[in-house]
Coordinates of C-alpha atoms in Angstrom, one line a residue:
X1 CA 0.0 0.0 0.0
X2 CA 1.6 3.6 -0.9
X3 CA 1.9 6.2 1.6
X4 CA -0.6 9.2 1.4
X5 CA 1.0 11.9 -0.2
X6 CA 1.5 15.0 1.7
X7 CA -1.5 17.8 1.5
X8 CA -0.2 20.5 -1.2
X9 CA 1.6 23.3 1.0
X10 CA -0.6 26.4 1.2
X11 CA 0.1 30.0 0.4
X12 CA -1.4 33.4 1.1
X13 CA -1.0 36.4 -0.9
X14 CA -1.4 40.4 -0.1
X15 CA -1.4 43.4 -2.0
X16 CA 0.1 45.9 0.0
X17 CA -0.9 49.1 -1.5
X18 CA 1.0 52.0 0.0
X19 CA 1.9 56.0 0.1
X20 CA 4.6 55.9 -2.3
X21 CA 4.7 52.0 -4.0
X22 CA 2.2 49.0 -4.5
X23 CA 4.0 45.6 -3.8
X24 CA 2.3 42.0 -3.8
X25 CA 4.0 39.4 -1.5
X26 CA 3.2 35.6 -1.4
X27 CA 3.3 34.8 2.1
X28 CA 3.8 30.7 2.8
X29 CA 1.9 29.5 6.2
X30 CA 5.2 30.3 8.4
X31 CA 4.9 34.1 7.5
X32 CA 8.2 33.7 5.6
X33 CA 8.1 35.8 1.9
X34 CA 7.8 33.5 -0.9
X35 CA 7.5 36.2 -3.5
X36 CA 7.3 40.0 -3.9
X37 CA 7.1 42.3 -6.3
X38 CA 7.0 46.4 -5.9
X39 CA 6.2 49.1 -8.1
X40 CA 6.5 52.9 -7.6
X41 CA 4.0 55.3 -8.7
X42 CA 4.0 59.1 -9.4
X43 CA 3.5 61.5 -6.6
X44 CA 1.6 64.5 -7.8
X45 CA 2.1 67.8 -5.8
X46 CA -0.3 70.6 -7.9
X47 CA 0.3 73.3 -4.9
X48 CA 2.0 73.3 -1.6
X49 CA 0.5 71.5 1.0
X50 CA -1.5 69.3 -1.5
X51 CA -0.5 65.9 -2.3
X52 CA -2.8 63.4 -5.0
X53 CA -2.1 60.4 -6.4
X54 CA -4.0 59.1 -9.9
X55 CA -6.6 56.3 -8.9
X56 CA -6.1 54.6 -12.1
X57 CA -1.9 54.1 -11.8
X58 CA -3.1 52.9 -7.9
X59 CA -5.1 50.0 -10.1
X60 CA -2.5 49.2 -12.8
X61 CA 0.2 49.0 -10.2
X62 CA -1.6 47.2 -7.8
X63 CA -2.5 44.3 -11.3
X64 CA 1.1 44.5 -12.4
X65 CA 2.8 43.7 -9.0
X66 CA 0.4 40.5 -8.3
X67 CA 1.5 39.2 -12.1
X68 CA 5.4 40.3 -11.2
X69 CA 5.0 38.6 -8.0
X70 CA 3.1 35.0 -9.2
X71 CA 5.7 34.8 -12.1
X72 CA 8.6 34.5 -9.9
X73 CA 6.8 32.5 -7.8
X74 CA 6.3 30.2 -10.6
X75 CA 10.0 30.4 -11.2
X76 CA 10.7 28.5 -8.2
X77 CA 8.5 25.5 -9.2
X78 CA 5.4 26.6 -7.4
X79 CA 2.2 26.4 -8.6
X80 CA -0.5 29.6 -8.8
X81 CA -3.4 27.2 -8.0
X82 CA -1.6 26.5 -3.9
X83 CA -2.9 30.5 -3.4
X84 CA -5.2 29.8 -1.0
X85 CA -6.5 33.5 -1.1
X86 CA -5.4 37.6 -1.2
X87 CA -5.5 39.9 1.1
X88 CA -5.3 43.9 0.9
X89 CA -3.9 45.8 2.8
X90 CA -3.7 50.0 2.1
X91 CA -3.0 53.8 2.3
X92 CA -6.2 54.9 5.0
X93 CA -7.6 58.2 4.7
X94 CA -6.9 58.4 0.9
X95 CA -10.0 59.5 -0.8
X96 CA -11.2 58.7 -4.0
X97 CA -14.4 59.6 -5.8
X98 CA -16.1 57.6 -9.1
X99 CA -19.1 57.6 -10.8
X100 CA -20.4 54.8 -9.7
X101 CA -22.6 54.2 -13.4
X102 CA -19.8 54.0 -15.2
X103 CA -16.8 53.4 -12.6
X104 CA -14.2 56.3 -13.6
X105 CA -12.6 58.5 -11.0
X106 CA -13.7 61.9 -11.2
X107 CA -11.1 63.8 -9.7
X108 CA -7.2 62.6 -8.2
X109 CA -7.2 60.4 -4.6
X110 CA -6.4 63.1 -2.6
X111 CA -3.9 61.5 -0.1
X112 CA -4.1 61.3 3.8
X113 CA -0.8 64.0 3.9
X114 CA -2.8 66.6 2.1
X115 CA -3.6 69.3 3.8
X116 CA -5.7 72.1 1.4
X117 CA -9.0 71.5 3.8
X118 CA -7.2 73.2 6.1
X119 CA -9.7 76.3 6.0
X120 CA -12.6 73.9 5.5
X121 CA -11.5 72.4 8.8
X122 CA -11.4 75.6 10.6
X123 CA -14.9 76.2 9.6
X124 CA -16.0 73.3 10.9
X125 CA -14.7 73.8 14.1
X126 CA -16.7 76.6 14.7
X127 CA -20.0 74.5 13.8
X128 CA -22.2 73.8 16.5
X129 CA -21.5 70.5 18.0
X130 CA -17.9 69.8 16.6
X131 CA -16.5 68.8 20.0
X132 CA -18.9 66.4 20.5
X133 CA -18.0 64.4 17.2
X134 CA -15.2 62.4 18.4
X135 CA -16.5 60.8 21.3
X136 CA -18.4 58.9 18.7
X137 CA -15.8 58.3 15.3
X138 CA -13.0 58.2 17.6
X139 CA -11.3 61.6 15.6
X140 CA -10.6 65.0 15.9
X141 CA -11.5 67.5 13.3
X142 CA -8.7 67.5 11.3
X143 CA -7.0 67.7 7.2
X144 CA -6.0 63.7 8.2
X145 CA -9.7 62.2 7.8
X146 CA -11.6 61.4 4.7
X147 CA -14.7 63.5 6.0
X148 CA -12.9 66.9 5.3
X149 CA -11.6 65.9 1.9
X150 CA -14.7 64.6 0.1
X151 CA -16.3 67.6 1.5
X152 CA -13.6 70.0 -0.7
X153 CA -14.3 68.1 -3.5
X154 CA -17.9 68.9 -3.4
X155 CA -17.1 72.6 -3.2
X156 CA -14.1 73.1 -5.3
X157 CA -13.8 69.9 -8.0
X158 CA -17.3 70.9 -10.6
X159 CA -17.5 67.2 -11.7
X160 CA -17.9 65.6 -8.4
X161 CA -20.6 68.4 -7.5
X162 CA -22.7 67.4 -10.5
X163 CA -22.1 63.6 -10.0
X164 CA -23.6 64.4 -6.3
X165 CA -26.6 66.6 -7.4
X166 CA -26.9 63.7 -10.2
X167 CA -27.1 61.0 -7.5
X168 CA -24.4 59.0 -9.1
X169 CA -21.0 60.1 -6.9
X170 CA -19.5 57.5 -5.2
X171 CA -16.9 57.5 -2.4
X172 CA -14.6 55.2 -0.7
X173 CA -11.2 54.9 0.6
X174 CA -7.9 53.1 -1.6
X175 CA -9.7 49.5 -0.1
X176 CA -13.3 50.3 -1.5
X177 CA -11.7 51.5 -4.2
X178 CA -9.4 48.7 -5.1
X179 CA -12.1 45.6 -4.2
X180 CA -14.3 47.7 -6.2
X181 CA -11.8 48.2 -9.4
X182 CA -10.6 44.9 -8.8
X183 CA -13.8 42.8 -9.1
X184 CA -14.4 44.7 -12.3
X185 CA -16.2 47.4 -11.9
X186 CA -19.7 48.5 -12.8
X187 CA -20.2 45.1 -13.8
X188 CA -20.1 43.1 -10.7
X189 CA -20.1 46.4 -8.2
X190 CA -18.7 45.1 -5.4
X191 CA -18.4 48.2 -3.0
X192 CA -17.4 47.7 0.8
X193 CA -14.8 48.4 3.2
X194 CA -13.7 47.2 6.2
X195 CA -14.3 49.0 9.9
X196 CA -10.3 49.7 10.6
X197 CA -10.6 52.0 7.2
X198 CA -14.1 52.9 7.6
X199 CA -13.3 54.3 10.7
X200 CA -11.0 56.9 9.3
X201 CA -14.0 58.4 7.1
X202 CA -15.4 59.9 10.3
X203 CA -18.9 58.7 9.0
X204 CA -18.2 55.7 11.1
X205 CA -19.6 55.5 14.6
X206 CA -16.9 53.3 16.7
X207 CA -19.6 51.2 19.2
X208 CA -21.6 50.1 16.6
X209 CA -19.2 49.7 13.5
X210 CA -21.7 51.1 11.0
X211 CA -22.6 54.5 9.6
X212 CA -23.8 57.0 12.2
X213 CA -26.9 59.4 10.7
X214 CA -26.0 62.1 13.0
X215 CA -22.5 62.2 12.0
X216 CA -23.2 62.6 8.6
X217 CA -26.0 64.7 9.2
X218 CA -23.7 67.2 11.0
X219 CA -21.4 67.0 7.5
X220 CA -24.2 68.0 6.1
X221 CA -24.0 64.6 3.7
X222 CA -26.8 63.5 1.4
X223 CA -26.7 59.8 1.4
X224 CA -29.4 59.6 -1.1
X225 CA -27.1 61.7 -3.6
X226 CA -23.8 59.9 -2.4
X227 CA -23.2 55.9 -1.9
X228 CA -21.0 55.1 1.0
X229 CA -19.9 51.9 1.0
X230 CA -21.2 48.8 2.7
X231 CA -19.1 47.8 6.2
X232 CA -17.9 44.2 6.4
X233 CA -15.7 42.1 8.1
X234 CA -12.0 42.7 8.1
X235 CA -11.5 38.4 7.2
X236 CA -14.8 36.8 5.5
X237 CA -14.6 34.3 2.5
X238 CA -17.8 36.1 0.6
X239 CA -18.3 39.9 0.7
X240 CA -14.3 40.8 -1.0
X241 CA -15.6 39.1 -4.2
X242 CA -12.8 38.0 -6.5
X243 CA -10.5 39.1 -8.9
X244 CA -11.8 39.8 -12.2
X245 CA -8.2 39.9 -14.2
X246 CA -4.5 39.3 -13.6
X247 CA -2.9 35.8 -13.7
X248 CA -5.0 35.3 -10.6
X249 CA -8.3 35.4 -12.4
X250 CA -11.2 33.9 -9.9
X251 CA -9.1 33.8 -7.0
X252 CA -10.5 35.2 -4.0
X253 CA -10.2 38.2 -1.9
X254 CA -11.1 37.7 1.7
X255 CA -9.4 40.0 4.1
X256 CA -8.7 43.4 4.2
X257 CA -6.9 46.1 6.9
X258 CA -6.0 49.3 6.8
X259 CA -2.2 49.3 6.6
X260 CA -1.8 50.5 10.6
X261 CA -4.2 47.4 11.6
X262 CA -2.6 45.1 9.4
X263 CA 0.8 45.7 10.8
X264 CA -0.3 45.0 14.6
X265 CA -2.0 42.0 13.4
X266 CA 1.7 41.6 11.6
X267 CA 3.1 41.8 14.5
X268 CA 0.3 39.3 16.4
X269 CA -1.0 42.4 18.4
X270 CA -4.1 39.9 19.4
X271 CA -4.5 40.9 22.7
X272 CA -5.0 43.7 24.9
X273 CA -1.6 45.6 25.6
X274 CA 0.6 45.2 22.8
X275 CA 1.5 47.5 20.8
X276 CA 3.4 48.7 17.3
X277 CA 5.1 51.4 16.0
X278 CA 5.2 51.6 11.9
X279 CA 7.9 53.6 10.9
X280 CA 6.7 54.3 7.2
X281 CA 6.5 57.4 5.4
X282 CA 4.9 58.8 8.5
X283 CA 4.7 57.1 11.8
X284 CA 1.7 55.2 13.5
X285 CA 1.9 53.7 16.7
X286 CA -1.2 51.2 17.6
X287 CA -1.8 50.1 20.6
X288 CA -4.3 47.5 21.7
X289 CA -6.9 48.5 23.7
X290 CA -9.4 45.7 23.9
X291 CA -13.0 45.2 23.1
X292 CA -14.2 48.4 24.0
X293 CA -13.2 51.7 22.1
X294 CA -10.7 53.8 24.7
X295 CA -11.7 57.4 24.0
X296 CA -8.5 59.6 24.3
X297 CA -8.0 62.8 26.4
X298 CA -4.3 63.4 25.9
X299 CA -4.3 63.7 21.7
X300 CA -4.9 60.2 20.3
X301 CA -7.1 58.8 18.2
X302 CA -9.8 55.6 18.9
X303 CA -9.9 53.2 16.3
X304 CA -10.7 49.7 15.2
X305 CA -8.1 47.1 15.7
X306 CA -9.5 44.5 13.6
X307 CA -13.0 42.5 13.0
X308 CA -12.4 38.8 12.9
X309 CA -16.7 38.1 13.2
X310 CA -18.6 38.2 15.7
X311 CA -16.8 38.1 19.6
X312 CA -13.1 38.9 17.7
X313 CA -13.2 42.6 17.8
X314 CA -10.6 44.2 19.2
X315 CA -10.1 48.3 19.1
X316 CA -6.6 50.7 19.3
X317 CA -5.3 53.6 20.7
X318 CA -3.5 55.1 18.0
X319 CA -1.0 58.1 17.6
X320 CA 0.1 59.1 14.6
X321 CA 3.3 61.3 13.3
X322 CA 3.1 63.0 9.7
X323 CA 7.0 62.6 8.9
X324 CA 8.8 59.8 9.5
X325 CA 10.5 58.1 6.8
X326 CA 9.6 61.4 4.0
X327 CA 11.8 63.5 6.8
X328 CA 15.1 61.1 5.6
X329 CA 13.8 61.4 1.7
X330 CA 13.7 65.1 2.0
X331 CA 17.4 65.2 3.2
X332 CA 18.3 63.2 0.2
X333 CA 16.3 64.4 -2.5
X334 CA 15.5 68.0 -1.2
X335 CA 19.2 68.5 0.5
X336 CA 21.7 66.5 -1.4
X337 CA 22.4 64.9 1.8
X338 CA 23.1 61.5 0.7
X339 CA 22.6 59.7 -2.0
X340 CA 20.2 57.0 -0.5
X341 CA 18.2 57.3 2.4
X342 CA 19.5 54.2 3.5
X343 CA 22.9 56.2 4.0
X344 CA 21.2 58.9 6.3
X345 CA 22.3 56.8 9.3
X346 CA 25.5 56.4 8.5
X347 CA 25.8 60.2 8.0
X348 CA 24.2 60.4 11.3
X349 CA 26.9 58.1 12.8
X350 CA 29.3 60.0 11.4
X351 CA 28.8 62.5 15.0
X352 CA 28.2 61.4 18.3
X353 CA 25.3 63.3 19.2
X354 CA 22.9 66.4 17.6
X355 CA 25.5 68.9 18.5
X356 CA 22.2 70.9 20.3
X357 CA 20.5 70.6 17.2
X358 CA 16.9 70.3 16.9
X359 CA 14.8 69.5 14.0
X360 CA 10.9 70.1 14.4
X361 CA 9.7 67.9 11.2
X362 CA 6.3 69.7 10.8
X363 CA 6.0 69.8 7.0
X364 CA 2.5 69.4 7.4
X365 CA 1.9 70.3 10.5
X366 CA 2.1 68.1 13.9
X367 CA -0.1 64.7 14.2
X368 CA -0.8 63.5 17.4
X369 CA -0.3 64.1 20.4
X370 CA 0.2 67.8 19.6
X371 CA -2.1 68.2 16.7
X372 CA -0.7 71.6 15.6
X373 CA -1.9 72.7 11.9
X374 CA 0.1 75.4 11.4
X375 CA 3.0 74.6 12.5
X376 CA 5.7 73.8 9.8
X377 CA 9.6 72.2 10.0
X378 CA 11.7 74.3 11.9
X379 CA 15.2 73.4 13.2
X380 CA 16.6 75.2 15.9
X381 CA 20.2 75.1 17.2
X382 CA 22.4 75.8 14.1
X383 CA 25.6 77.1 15.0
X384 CA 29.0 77.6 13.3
X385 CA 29.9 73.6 15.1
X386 CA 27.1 72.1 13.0
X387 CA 27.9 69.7 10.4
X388 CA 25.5 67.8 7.9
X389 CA 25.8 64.5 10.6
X390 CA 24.2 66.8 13.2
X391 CA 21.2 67.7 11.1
X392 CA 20.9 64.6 10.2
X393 CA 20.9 62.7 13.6
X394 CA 18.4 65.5 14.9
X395 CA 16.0 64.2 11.9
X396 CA 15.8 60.6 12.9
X397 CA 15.6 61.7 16.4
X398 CA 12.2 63.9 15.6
X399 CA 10.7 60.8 15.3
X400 CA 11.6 59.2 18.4
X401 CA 10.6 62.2 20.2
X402 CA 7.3 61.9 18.9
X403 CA 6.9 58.2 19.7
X404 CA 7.5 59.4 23.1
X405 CA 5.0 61.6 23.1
X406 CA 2.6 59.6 21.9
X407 CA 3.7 56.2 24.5
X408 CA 3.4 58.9 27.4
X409 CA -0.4 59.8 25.8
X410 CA -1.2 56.0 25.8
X411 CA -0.2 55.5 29.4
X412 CA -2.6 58.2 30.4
X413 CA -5.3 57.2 28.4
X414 CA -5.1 53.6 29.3
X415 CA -4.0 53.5 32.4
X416 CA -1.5 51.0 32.0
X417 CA 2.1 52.0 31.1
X418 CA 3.8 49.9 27.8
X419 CA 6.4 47.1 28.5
X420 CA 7.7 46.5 25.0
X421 CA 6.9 47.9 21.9
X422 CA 7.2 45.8 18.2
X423 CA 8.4 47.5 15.6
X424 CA 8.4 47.6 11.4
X425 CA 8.4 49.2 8.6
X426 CA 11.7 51.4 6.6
X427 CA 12.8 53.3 9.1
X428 CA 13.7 50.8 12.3
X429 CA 16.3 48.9 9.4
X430 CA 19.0 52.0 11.4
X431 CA 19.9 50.3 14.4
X432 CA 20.8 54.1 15.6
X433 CA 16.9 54.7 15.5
X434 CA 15.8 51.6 17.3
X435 CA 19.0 52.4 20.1
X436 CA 17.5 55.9 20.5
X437 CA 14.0 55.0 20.7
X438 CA 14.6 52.5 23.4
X439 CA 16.9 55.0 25.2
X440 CA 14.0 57.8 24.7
X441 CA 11.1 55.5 26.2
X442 CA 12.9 53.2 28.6
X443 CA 11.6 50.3 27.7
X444 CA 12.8 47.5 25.3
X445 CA 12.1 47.6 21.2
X446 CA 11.7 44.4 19.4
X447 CA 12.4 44.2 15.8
X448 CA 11.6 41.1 13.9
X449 CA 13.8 39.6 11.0
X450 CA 10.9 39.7 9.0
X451 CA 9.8 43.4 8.5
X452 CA 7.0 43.2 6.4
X453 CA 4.3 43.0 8.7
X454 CA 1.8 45.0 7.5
X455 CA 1.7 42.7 4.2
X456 CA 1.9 39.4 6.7
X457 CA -1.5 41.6 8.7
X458 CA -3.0 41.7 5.2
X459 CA -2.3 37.8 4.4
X460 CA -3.3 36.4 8.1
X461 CA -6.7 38.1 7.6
X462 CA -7.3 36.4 4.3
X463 CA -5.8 33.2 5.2
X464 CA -7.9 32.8 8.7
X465 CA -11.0 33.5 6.9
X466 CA -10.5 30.3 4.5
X467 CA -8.9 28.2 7.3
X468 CA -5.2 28.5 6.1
X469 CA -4.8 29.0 10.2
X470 CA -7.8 27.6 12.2
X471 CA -7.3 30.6 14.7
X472 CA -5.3 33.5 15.8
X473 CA -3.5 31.0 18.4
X474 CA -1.8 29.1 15.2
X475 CA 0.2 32.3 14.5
X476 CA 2.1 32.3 17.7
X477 CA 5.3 30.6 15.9
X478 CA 5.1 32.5 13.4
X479 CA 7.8 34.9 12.4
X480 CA 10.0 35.1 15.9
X481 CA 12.8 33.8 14.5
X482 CA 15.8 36.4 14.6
X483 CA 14.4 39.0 16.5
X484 CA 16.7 41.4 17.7
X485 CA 15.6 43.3 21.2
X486 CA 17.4 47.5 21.7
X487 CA 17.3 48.1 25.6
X488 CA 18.1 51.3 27.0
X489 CA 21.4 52.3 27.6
X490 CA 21.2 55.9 29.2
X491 CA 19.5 57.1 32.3
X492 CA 15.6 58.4 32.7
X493 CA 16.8 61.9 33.8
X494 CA 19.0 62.3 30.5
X495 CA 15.9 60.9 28.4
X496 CA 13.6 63.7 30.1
X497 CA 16.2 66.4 29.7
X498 CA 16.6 65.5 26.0
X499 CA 12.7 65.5 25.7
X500 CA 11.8 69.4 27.3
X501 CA 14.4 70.6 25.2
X502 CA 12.2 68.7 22.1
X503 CA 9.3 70.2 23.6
X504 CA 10.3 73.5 23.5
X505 CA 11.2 73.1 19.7
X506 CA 7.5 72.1 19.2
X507 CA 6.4 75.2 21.2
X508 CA 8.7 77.4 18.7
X509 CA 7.2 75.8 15.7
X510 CA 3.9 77.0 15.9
X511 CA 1.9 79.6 13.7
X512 CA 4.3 79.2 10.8
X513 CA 1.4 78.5 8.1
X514 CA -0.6 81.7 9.5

């Protein structure tokens, strides 16, 4: 009698659609990368302060990475049919808007950096009831949610007026966007989105994970003249539909995050009290909060964790930094300072502190905890001493700073103080950032030898929803191997005196944009 062959070895995949690049990665059921492919895409700045990106190149790229990815994949003798499922992952409060008869965008995605509602905003602000509003979305009036940029498109972009009066607008963030795009279109018009990016729209009310009709009464928006998409599980096998082109053809999708989710589910953030820190283009620190939305009162911002079904809901505290990877790209491409930003560090090494340099990174203004609009990057402490390595260390530290800032928020908003923070994403590849953050916090900073964890968040969604792990317990070996742990090296009372000194700097920055 011949032995029973071995069940076919499953694999996941994710499309990890971000700020600045689309990638797809084949994940295998370890969490180890099979595959990958990665495409840029143009960044389109029409005036200062705005930043779009062209909803049709976020489509192509996204289609062209999962063929890249599925040939080489191929190449190394697997089959396409052992792709259990895709996942999607994505840029959050990127807004896109389509007529939804015939499925074209009608104006650019205006991305989650731009800031040209800032005026809108301050309007708002002054509109009866606008402190009340975040004690139910879970965010603060701001340029960062979707709310405030759909609303400039109905006033300023004529085509998306006229689809609105027409009754044929629709909206949705990159994820409704993509699933809708991605099913084909019209055609099939599959339109949803998950509650960890429907939850950055602030048309989202947190309790009950489904549109709230005072919230979008108070913006003032028409759901009879605009569709909002449906809200659905972050991991389901039906309501994603399946891809309508590509090499991948029928395959379904069946889990999706916003990038910030996916990487603490990456990084197995299941439980109450861990936390991650993305170091990305900007910086977003999530930190578990439980089954219950933690409203903040020190700057942060409540937000859905994930949706696994029914009793696997789990909600963040979450603090996010405008610059933090785009602060080392500016050096290079902006400031000649280096030809890669990968060399940044080293230039930072090069020096064996700031030199009293400090460099206030508010190109956009400050996220949380300060939330400061019009404040703009300011660096303070140039003397004849300073050298290029100075200004340079003093920009990866900005971002340390502010992690602090937000870790000391958490604390106070929890109640519990962290013991360990995960870590991922461009930025924490400089061991000189990780050693600094750790010094800066106190507390240990774990980096995994696997760093792509908001693609991994993406697959483990997709893959749990069509049994490629039973549960979230079957990902606890998953992706521990080689992780290397920064403890702090330099006293509490020299972390505090190097933080008033940053604090001060944020003071100074203020009122720039006025």
């Amino acid at each position: 009698m011949s032995p029973a062959a071995a069940p076919p070895i499953s694999f996941v995949g994710a499309i990890d659609q971000g700020t600045t690049s689309s990638r797809f990665i084949i994940f295998n059921t370890k969490g180890e990368v099979v595959s990958v492919h990665q495409l840029e895409f143009e960044q389109i700045y029409p005036h200062s302060g705005w930043h779009e990106h062209n909803p049709e190149e976020l489509v192509f790229s996204v289609e062209a990475c999962i063929d890249g990815a599925v040939k080489k994949f191929e190449e190394q003798g697997h089959s396409k049919e052992q792709i259990k499922s895709v996942g999607i992952t994505n840029q959050r409060e990127t807004t896109v808007v389509w007529d939804k008869t015939t499925g074209k965008a009608l104006y650019n995605a205006i991305v989650w950096t731009d800031t040209r509602a800032q005026d809108l905003v301050r309007r708002l602000k002054n509109r009866l009831g606008s402190s009340e509003l975040t004690s139910r979305c879970g965010l603060p009036l701001s340029t960062y949610p979707s709310a405030s940029k759909l609303l400039w498109m109905l006033e300023n972009v004529p085509a998306v007026k006229d689809a609105y009066e027409r009754g044929v607008l629709a909206f949705g963030t990159v994820d409704t966007w993509l699933v809708y795009k991605l099913n084909g279109g019209p055609a099939r018009d599959v339109y949803v989105s998950d509650p960890t990016n429907a939850s950055r729209t602030m048309f989202m009310n947190l309790e009950t994970r489904d549109y709230d009709s005072d919230l979008l009464d108070w913006f003032r928006i028409d759901t009879s003249k605009v569709k909002l998409p449906k809200i659905v599980p972050s991991s389901d096998p039906e309501v994603y539909g399946t891809l309508a082109s590509t090499v991948l053809k029928g395959f379904k999708i069946t889990g999706c995050l916003g990038d910030q989710s996916a990487a603490l589910v990456g990084q197995k953030g299941f439980k109450p009290g861990r936390a991650k820190n993305t170091y990305g283009t900007g910086c977003f620190l999530l930190y578990n909060v439980g089954d219950k939305p933690v409203y903040s009162k020190h700057g942060l911002l409540s937000t859905v964790a994930f949706d696994f079904g029914p009793g696997e809901v789990m909600y963040a505290l979450e603090g996010s930094i405008a610059v933090g990877g785009s602060s080392v790209k500016f050096l290079v491409d902006n400031l000649g300072f280096s030809e890669s930003s990968a060399k940044v560090s080293a230039l930072a090494e090069t020096v064996e502190d700031n030199g009293g340099v400090t460099f206030v990174t508010a190109f956009s203004g400050l996220f949380a905890p300060y939330w400061i609009d019009d404040a703009r990057g300011t660096i303070f402490g140039l003397t004849a001493y300073t050298q290029r390595g100075h200004i340079a260390r003093a920009t990866l530290e900005a971002t340390c700073f502010q992690t602090k800032a937000i870790l000391e928020s958490m604390a106070k908003d929890s109640g519990k103080a962290l013991k360990e923070l995960a870590v991922d994403g461009g930025m924490c590849n400089s061991d000189l950032v990780m050693q600094t953050q750790a010094d800066l916090i106190g507390i240990p900073v774990e980096r995994p030898a696997m760093r792509e964890t908001t693609a991994l968040g993406a697959a483990i969604a997709a893959g749990l929803a069509v049994g490629v792990w039973e549960n979230v317990e079957d990902l606890n070996g998953i992706n521990v191997e080689g992780t290397t742990i920064f403890k702090p090296q330099i006293s509490e009372a020299d972390a505090s005196k190097q933080f008033e000194r940053w604090e001060k700097a944020v003071q100074m920055s203020k009122g720039w944009a006025n």
